[in-house]
CSV table of C-alpha atoms in Angstrom, one decimal:
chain,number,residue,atom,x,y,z
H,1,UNK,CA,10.6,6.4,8.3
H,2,UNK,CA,9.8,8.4,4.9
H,3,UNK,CA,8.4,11.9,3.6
H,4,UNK,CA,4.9,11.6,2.2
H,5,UNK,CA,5.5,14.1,-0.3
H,6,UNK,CA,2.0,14.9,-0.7
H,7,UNK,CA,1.2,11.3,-0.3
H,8,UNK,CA,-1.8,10.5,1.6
H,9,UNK,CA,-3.8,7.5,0.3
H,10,UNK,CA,-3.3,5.5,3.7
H,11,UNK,CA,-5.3,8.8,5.6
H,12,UNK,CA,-7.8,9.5,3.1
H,13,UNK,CA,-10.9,11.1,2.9
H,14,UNK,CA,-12.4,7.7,2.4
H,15,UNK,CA,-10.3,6.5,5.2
H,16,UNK,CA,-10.6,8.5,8.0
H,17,UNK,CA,-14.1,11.0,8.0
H,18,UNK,CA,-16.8,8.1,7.4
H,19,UNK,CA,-16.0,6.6,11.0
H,20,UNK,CA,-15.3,10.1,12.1
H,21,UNK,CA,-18.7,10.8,10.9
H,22,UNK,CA,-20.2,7.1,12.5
H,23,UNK,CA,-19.0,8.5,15.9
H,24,UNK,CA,-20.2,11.5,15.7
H,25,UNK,CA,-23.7,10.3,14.8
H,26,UNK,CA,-23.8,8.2,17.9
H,27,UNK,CA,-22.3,11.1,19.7
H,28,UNK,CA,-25.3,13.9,18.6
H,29,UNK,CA,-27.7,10.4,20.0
H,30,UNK,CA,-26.0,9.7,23.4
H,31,UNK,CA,-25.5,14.4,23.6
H,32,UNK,CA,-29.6,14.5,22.8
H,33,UNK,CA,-30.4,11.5,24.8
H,34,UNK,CA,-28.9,13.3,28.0
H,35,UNK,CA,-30.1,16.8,27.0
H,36,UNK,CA,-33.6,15.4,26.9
H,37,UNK,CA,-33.5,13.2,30.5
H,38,UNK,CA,-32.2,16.5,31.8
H,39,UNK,CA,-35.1,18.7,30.4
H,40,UNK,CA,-37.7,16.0,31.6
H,41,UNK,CA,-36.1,16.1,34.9
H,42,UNK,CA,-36.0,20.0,35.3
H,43,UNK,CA,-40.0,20.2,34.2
H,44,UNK,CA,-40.7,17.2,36.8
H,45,UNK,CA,-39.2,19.7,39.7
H,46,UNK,CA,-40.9,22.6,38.1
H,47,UNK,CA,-44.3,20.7,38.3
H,48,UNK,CA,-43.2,19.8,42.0
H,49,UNK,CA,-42.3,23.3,43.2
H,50,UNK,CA,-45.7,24.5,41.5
H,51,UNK,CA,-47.5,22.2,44.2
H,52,UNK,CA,-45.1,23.1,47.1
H,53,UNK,CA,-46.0,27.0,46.0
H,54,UNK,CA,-49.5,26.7,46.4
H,55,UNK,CA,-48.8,24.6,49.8
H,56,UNK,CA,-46.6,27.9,50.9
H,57,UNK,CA,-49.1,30.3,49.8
H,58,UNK,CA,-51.5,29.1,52.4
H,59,UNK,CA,-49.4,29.1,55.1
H,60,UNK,CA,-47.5,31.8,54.7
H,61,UNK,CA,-51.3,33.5,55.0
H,62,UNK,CA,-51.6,32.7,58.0
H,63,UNK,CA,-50.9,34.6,61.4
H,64,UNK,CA,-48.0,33.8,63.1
H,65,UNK,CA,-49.8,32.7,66.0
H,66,UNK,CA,-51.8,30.3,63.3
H,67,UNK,CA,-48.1,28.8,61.9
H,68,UNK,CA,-47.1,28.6,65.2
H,69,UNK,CA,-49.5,25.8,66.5
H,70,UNK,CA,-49.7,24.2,63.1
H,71,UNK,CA,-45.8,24.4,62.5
H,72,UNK,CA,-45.3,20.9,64.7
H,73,UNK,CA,-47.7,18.8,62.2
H,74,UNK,CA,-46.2,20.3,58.7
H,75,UNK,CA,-44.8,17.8,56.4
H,76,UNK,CA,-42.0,20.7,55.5
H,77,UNK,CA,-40.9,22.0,58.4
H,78,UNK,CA,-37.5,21.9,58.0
H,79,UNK,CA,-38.0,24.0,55.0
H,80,UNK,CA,-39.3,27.0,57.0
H,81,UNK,CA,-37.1,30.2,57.5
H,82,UNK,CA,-36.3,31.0,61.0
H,83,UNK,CA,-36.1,34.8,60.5
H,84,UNK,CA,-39.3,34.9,58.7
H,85,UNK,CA,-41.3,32.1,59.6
H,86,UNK,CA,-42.3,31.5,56.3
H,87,UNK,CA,-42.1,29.1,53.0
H,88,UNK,CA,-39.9,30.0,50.7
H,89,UNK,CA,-41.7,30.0,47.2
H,90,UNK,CA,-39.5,28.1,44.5
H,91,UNK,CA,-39.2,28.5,40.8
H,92,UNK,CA,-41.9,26.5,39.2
H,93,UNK,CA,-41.5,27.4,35.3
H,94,UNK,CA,-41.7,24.9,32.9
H,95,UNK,CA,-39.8,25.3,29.5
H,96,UNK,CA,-40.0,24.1,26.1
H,97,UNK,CA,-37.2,21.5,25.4
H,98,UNK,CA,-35.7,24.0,22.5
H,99,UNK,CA,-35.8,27.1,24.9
H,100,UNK,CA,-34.0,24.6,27.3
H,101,UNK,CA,-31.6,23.6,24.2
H,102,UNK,CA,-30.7,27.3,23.6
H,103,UNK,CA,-29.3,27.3,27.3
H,104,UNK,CA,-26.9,25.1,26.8
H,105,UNK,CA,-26.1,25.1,23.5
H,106,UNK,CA,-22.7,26.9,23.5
H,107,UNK,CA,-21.9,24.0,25.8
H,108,UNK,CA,-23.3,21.4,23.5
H,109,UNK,CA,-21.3,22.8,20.8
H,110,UNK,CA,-17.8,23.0,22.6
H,111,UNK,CA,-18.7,19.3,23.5
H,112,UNK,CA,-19.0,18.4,19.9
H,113,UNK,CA,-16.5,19.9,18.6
H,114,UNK,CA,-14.0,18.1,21.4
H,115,UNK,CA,-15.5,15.0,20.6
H,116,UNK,CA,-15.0,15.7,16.5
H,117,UNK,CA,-11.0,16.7,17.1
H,118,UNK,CA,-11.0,13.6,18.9
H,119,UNK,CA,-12.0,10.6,16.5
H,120,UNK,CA,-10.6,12.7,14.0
H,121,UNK,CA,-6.9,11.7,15.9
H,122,UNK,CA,-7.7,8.6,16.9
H,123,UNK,CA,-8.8,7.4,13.0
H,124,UNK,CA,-5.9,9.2,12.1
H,125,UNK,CA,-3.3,7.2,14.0
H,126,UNK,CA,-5.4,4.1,13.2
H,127,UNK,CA,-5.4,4.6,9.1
H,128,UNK,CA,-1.3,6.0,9.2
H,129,UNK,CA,1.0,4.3,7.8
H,130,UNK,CA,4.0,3.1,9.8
H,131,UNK,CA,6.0,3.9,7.0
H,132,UNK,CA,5.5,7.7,7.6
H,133,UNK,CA,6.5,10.2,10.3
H,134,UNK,CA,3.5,11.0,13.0
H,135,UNK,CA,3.5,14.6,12.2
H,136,UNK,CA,4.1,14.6,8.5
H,137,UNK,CA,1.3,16.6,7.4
H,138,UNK,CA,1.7,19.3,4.5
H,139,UNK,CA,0.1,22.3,4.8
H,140,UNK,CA,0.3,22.9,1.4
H,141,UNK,CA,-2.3,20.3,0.5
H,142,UNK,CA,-5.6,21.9,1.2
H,143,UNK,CA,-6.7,18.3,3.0
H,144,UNK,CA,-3.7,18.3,4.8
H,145,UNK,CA,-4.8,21.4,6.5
H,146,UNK,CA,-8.2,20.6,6.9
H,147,UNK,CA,-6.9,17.4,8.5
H,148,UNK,CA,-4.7,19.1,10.7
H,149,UNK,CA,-7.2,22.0,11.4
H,150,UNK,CA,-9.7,19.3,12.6
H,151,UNK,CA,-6.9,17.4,15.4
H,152,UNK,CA,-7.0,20.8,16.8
H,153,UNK,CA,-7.0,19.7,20.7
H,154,UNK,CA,-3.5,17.8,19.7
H,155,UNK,CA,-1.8,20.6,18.1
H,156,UNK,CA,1.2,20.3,20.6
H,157,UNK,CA,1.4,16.9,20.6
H,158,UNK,CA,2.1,17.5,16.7
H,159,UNK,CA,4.2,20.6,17.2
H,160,UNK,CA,6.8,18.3,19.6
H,161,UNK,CA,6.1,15.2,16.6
H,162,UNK,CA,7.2,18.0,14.2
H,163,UNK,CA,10.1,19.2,15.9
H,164,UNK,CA,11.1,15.6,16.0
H,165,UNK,CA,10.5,14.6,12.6
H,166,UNK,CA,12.5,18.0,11.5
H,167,UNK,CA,15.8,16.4,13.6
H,168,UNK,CA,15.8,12.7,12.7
H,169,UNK,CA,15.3,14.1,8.6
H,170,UNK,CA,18.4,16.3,8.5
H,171,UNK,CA,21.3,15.1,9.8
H,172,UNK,CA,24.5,16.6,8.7
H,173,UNK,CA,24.7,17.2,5.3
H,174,UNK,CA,28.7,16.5,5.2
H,175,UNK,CA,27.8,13.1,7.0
H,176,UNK,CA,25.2,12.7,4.7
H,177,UNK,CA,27.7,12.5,1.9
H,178,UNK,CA,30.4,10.4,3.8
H,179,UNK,CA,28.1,7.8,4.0
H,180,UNK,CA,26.5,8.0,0.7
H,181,UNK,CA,30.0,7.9,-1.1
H,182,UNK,CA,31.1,5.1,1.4
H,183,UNK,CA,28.2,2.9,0.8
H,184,UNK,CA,28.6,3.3,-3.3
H,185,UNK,CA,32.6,2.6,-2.2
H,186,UNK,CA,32.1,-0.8,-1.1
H,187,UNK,CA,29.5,-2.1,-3.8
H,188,UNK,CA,31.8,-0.7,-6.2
H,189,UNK,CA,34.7,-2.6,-4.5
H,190,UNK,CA,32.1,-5.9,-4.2
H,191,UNK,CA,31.3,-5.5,-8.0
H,192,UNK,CA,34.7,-5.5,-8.6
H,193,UNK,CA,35.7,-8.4,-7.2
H,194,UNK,CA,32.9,-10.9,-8.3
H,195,UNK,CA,34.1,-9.8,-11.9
H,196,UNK,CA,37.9,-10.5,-10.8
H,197,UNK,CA,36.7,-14.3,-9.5
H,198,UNK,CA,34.2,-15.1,-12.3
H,199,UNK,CA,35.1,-16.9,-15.4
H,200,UNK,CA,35.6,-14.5,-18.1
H,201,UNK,CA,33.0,-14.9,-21.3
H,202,UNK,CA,33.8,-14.4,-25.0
H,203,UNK,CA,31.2,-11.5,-25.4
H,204,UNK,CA,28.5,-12.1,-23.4
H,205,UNK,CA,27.7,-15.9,-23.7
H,206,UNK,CA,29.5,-19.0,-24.1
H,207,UNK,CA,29.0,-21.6,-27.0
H,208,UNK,CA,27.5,-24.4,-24.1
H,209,UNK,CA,24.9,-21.5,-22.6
H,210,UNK,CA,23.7,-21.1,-26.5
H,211,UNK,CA,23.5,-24.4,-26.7
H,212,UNK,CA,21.6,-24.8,-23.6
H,213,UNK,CA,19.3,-22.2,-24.6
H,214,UNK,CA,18.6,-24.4,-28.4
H,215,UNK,CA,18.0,-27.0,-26.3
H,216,UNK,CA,15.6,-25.8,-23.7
H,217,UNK,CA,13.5,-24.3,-26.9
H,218,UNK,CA,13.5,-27.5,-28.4
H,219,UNK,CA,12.2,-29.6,-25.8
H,220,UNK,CA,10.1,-27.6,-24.5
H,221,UNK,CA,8.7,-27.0,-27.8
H,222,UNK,CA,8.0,-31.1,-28.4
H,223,UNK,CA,6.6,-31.0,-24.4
H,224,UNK,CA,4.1,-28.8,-24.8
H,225,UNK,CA,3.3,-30.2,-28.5
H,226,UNK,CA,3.4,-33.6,-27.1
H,227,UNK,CA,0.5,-32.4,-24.2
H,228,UNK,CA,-1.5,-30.8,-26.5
H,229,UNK,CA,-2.2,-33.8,-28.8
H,230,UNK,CA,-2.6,-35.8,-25.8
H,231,UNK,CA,-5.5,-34.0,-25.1
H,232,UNK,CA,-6.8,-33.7,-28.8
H,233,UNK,CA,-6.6,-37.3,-28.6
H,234,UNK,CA,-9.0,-37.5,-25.1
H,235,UNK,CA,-11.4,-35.0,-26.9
H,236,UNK,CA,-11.7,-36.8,-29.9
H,237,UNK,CA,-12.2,-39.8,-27.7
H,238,UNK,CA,-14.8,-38.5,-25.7
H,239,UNK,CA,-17.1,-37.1,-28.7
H,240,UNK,CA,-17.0,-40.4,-30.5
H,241,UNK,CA,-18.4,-42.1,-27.5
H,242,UNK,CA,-21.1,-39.0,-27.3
H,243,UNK,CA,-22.0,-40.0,-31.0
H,244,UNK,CA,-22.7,-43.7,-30.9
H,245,UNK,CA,-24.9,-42.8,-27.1
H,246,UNK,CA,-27.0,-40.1,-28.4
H,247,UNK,CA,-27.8,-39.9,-32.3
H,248,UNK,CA,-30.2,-36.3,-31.7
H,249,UNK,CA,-26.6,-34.4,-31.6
H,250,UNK,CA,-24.6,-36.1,-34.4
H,251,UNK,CA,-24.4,-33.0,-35.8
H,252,UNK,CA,-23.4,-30.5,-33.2
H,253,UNK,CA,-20.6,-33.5,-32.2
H,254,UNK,CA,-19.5,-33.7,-35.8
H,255,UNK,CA,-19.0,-30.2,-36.1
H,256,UNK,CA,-16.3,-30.6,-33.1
H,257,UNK,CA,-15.1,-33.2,-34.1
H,258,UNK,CA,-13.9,-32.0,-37.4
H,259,UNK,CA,-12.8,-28.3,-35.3
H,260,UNK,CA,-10.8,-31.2,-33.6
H,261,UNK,CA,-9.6,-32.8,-36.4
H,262,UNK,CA,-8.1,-29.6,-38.1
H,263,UNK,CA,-6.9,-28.6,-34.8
H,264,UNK,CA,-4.6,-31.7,-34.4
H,265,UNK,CA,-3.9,-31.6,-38.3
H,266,UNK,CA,-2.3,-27.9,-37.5
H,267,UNK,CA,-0.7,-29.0,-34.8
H,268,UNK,CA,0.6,-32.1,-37.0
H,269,UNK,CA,1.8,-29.5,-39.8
H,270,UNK,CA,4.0,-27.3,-37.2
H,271,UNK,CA,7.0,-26.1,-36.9
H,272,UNK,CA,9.8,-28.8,-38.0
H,273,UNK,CA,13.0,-29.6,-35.3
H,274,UNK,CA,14.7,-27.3,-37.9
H,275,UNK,CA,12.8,-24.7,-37.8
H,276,UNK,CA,12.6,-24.4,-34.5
H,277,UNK,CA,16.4,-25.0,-33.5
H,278,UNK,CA,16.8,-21.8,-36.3
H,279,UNK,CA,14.3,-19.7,-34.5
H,280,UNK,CA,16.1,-20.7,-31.2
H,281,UNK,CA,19.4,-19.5,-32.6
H,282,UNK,CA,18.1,-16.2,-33.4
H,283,UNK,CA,16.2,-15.4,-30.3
H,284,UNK,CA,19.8,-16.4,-28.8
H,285,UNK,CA,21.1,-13.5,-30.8
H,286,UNK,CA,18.0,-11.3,-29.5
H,287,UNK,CA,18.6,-12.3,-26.2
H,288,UNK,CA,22.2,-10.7,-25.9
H,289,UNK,CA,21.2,-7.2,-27.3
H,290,UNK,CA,19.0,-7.0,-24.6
H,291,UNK,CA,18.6,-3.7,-22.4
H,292,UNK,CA,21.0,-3.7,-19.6
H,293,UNK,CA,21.8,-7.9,-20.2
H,294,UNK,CA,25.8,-8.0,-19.6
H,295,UNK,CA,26.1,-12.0,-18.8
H,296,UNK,CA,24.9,-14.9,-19.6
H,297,UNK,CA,26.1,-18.4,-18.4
H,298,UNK,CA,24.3,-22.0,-18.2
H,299,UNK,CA,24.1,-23.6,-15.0
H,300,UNK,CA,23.0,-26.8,-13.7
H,301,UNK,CA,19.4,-27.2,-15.3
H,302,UNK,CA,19.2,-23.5,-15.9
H,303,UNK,CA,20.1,-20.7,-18.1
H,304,UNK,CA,21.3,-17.7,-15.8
H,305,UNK,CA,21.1,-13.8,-17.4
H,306,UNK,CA,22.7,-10.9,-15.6
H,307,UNK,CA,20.7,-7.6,-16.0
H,308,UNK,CA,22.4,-4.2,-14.9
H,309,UNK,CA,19.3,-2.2,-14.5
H,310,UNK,CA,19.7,1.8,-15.1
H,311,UNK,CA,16.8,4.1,-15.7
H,312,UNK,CA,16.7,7.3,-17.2
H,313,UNK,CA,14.7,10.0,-15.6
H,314,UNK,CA,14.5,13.8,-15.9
H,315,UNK,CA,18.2,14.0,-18.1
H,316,UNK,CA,19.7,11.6,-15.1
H,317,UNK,CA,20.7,7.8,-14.9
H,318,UNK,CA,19.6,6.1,-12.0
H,319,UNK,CA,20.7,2.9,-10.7
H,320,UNK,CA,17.8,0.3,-9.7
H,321,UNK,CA,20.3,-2.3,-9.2
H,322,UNK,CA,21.7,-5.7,-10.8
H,323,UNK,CA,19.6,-8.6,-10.8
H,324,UNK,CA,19.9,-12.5,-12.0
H,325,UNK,CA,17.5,-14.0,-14.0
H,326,UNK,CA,17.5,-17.8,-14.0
H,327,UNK,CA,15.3,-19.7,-16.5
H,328,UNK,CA,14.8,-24.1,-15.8
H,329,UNK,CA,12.5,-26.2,-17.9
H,330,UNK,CA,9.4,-25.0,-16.1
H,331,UNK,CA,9.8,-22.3,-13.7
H,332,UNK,CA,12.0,-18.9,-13.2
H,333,UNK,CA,13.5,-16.5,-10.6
H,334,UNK,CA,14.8,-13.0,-10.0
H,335,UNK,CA,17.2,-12.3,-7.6
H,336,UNK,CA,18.7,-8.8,-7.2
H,337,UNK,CA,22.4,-9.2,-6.4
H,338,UNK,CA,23.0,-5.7,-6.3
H,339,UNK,CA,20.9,-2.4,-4.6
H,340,UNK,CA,21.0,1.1,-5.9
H,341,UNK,CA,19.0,2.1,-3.4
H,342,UNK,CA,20.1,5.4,-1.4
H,343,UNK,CA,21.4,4.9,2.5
H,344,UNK,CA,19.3,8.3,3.3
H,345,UNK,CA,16.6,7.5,0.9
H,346,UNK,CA,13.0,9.1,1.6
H,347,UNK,CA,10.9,6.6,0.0
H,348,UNK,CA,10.5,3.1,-1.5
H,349,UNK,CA,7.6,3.9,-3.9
H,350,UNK,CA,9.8,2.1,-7.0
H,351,UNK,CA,11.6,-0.1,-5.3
H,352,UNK,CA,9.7,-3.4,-6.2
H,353,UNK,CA,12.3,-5.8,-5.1
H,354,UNK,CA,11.1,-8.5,-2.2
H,355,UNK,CA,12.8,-11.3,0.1
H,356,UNK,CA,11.8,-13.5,-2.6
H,357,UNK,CA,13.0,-12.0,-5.5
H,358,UNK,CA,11.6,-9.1,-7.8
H,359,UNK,CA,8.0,-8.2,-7.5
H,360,UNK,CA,6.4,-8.5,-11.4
H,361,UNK,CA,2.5,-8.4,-9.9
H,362,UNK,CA,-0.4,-9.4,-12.3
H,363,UNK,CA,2.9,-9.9,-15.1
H,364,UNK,CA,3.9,-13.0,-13.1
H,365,UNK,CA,0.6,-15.6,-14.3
H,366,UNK,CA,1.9,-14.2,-18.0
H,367,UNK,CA,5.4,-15.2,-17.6
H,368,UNK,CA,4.8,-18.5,-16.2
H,369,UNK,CA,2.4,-19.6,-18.9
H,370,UNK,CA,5.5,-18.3,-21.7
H,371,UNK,CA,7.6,-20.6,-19.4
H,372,UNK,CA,5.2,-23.4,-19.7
H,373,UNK,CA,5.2,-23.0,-23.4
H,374,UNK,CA,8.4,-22.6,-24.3
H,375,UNK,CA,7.9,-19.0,-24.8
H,376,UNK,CA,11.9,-18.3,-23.0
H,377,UNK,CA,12.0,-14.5,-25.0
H,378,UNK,CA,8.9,-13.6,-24.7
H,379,UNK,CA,9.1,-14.3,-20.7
H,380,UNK,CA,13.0,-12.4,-20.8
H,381,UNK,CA,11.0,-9.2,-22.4
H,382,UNK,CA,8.2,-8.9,-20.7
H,383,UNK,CA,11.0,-9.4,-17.2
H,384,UNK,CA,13.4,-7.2,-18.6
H,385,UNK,CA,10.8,-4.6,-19.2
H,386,UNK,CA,8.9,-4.6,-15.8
H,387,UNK,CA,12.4,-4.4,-14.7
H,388,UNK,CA,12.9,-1.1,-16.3
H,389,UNK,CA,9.7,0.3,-15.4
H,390,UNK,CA,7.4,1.6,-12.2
H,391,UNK,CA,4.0,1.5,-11.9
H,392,UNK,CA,2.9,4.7,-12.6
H,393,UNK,CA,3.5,8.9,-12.6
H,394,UNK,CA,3.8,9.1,-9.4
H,395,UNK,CA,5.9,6.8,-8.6
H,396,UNK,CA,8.4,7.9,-11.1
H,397,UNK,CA,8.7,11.0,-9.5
H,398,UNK,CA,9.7,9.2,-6.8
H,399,UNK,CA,12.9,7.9,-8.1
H,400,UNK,CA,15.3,10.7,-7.3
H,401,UNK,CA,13.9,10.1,-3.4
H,402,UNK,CA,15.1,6.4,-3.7
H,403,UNK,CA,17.4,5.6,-5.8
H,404,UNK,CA,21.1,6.9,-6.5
H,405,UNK,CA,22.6,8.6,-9.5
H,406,UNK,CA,24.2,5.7,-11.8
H,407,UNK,CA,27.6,7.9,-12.1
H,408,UNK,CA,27.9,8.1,-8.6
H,409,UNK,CA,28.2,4.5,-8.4
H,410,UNK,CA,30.2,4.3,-11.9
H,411,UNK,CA,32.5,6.9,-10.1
H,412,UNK,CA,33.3,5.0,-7.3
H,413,UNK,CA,34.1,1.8,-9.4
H,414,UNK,CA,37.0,4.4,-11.5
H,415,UNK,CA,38.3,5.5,-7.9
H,416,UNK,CA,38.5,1.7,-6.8
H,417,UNK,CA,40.1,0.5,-9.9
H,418,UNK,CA,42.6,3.1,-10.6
H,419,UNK,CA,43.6,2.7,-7.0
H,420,UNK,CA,44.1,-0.7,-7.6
H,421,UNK,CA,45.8,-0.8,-10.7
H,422,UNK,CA,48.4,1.6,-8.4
H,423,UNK,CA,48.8,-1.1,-5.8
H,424,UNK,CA,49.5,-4.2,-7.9
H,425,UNK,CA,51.9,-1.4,-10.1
């Protein structure tokens, strides 16, 4: 579970009041409906009694020696009082159906109102996200009060939710830092030993990994020429054989075909195989000045790059994490082999990291078409980049709440490797 921090996109305005206000509207129908069956009903006995009066008028006029012998043939007998002897007369006035309202209004009200607090809660807990504590509302935000104002029959469900959410967010603070400096501990002590156990670089690449690079450039390069005049050559194709079948658009076909024509005769005129191995040597050169690159290595079929990933915010370094990029022929991946992410953290807004590898969102259909083209810096940038980035202000704000400090984690590495250095001394 996480603090909203004055989140609240998943419980909207948008999200929550225009159903609220649906149910309501069928509410007020289903409230009037009933008020009106009731007022219809109360001026149907009105109209009833008003006949029954005039039936107890007359015989309450007569003597009682008169009700006596007609008493045993009356249709409301039972009706008569025995101390009396008499009819009683019943209320007979009609009403307007807005006098009748007014008499029930406060009731009507009360009724609404119950039935407002109630969708409220229930769209509530529908639109929440599961990310989120139940009772994590601020009442700072003027919404959030409104919102809260408005669940008013549930305020002690939400003053137990709060009590509960104020326990399970503050454990011990002491614990708290046990576990934060234990957890940076053993990725410092993991770190340390995958550099111990993997072969050791001169600088940051190896003469076979440039190589592989030059090479993957190079063919690429001659792929994605060789397509491309492939398909000059099927258009070229086509728009003759338009030509000699329809002679009323020589001329729109002749103006393609010479676009064609000096299309395939730039592509003819392109860069040479020197050229491009130069260029390839010097994005090589690019590539290991990189932001946060520190290792580089060719594997089978792929060029792997090694990006520790440390972002500056508000005077502070904070550590996102390590990740492996791995660059083949025609595709790529992004593998984080390392978290910075906090043990006690209170949100994941910039965490962007998945089961399948790092999230790049609408950059992904741009890197796979530098892939395709051969484009292998271009594709590093723009991945090194989103790498080093969040989406936007807020989320940035966010980064203290989810990630660690950078020295905390470069601390623990000095602890670990002084002590060591003191065991194998």
């Amino acid at each position: 579970m996480y603090k909203r921090h004055g989140y609240y996109a998943d419980v909207g305005v948008s999200d929550v009041f225009p159903n609220v206000l649906f149910g309501m509207i069928i509410t007020v129908i289903i409230v009037g409906f009933c008020v009106l069956c009731a007022w219809g009903s109360h001026n149907d006995t009105a109209e009833t009694n008003s006949e029954f009066n005039e039936y107890a008028s007359a015989f309450n006029e007569l003597s009682p020696e008169e009700r006596a012998v007609v008493r045993p043939f009356m249709s409301h007998e039972d009706e008569i009082d025995e101390e009396t002897g008499l009819l009683p007369i019943k209320e007979c006035d009609k009403v307007g159906f807005f006098a009748y309202l007014r008499r029930y209004l406060p009731f009507i009200i009360g009724l609404l109102l119950l039935v407002y607090s109630i969708l409220v809660f229930i769209f509530y807990l529908k639109e929440k996200s599961s990310d989120y504590h139940f009772a994590d509302i601020s009442l700072r935000k003027p919404y959030g009060f409104f919102l809260l104002v408005s669940m008013f029959v549930f305020w002690p469900v939400f003053l137990i939710g709060r009590i509960h959410m104020f326990i399970k967010s503050h454990p011990g603070a002491k614990a708290d830092k046990q576990a934060l400096n234990e957890q940076a501990y053993k990725e410092a002590r993991k770190e340390l030993l995958a550099e111990a156990t993997k072969p050791k670089l001169k600088g940051l690449a190896n003469h076979k990994a440039e190589n592989a690079y030059v090479r993957y450039i190079v063919n690429g390069r001659e792929r994605a020429r060789t397509a491309q005049i492939r398909e000059v050559d099927k258009k070229l194709s086509l728009v003759q054989q338009d030509l000699t079948r329809s002679a009323n658009y020589i001329r729109e076909y002749q103006q393609r075909k010479s676009a064609l024509l000096a299309e395939r005769k730039r592509l003819d005129g392109a860069e040479s195989i020197d050229q491009c191995r130069e260029r390839a040597h010097q994005e090589w050169a690019t590539i290991r000045e990189m932001r946060g690159v520190t290792g580089l290595r060719a594997e089978k079929r792929c060029l792997a790059i090694k990006v520790d990933v440390r972002v500056p915010y508000e005077n502070e370094l904070y550590d996102f994490g390590d990740y492996l990029i791995k660059l083949y022929p025609d595709k790529y991946s992004c593998k984080r082999l390392r978290s910075g992410k906090r043990i006690d953290a209170t949100s994941s807004a910039p965490d962007y990291n998945e089961s399948g590898g790092f999230c790049f969102g609408s950059r992904r259909s741009i890197i796979e078409d530098y892939i395709r083209e051969a484009q292998y810096l271009e594709a590093l940038t723009l991945m090194i980049d989103s790498l080093h980035s969040v989406n936007d202000s807020w989320a940035e704000q966010e980064i203290p709440n989810c990630f660690r400090r950078a020295k905390e984690f470069e601390r623990a590495k000095r602890r670990l490797r002084r002590k060591l250095a003191n065991q194998v001394s």
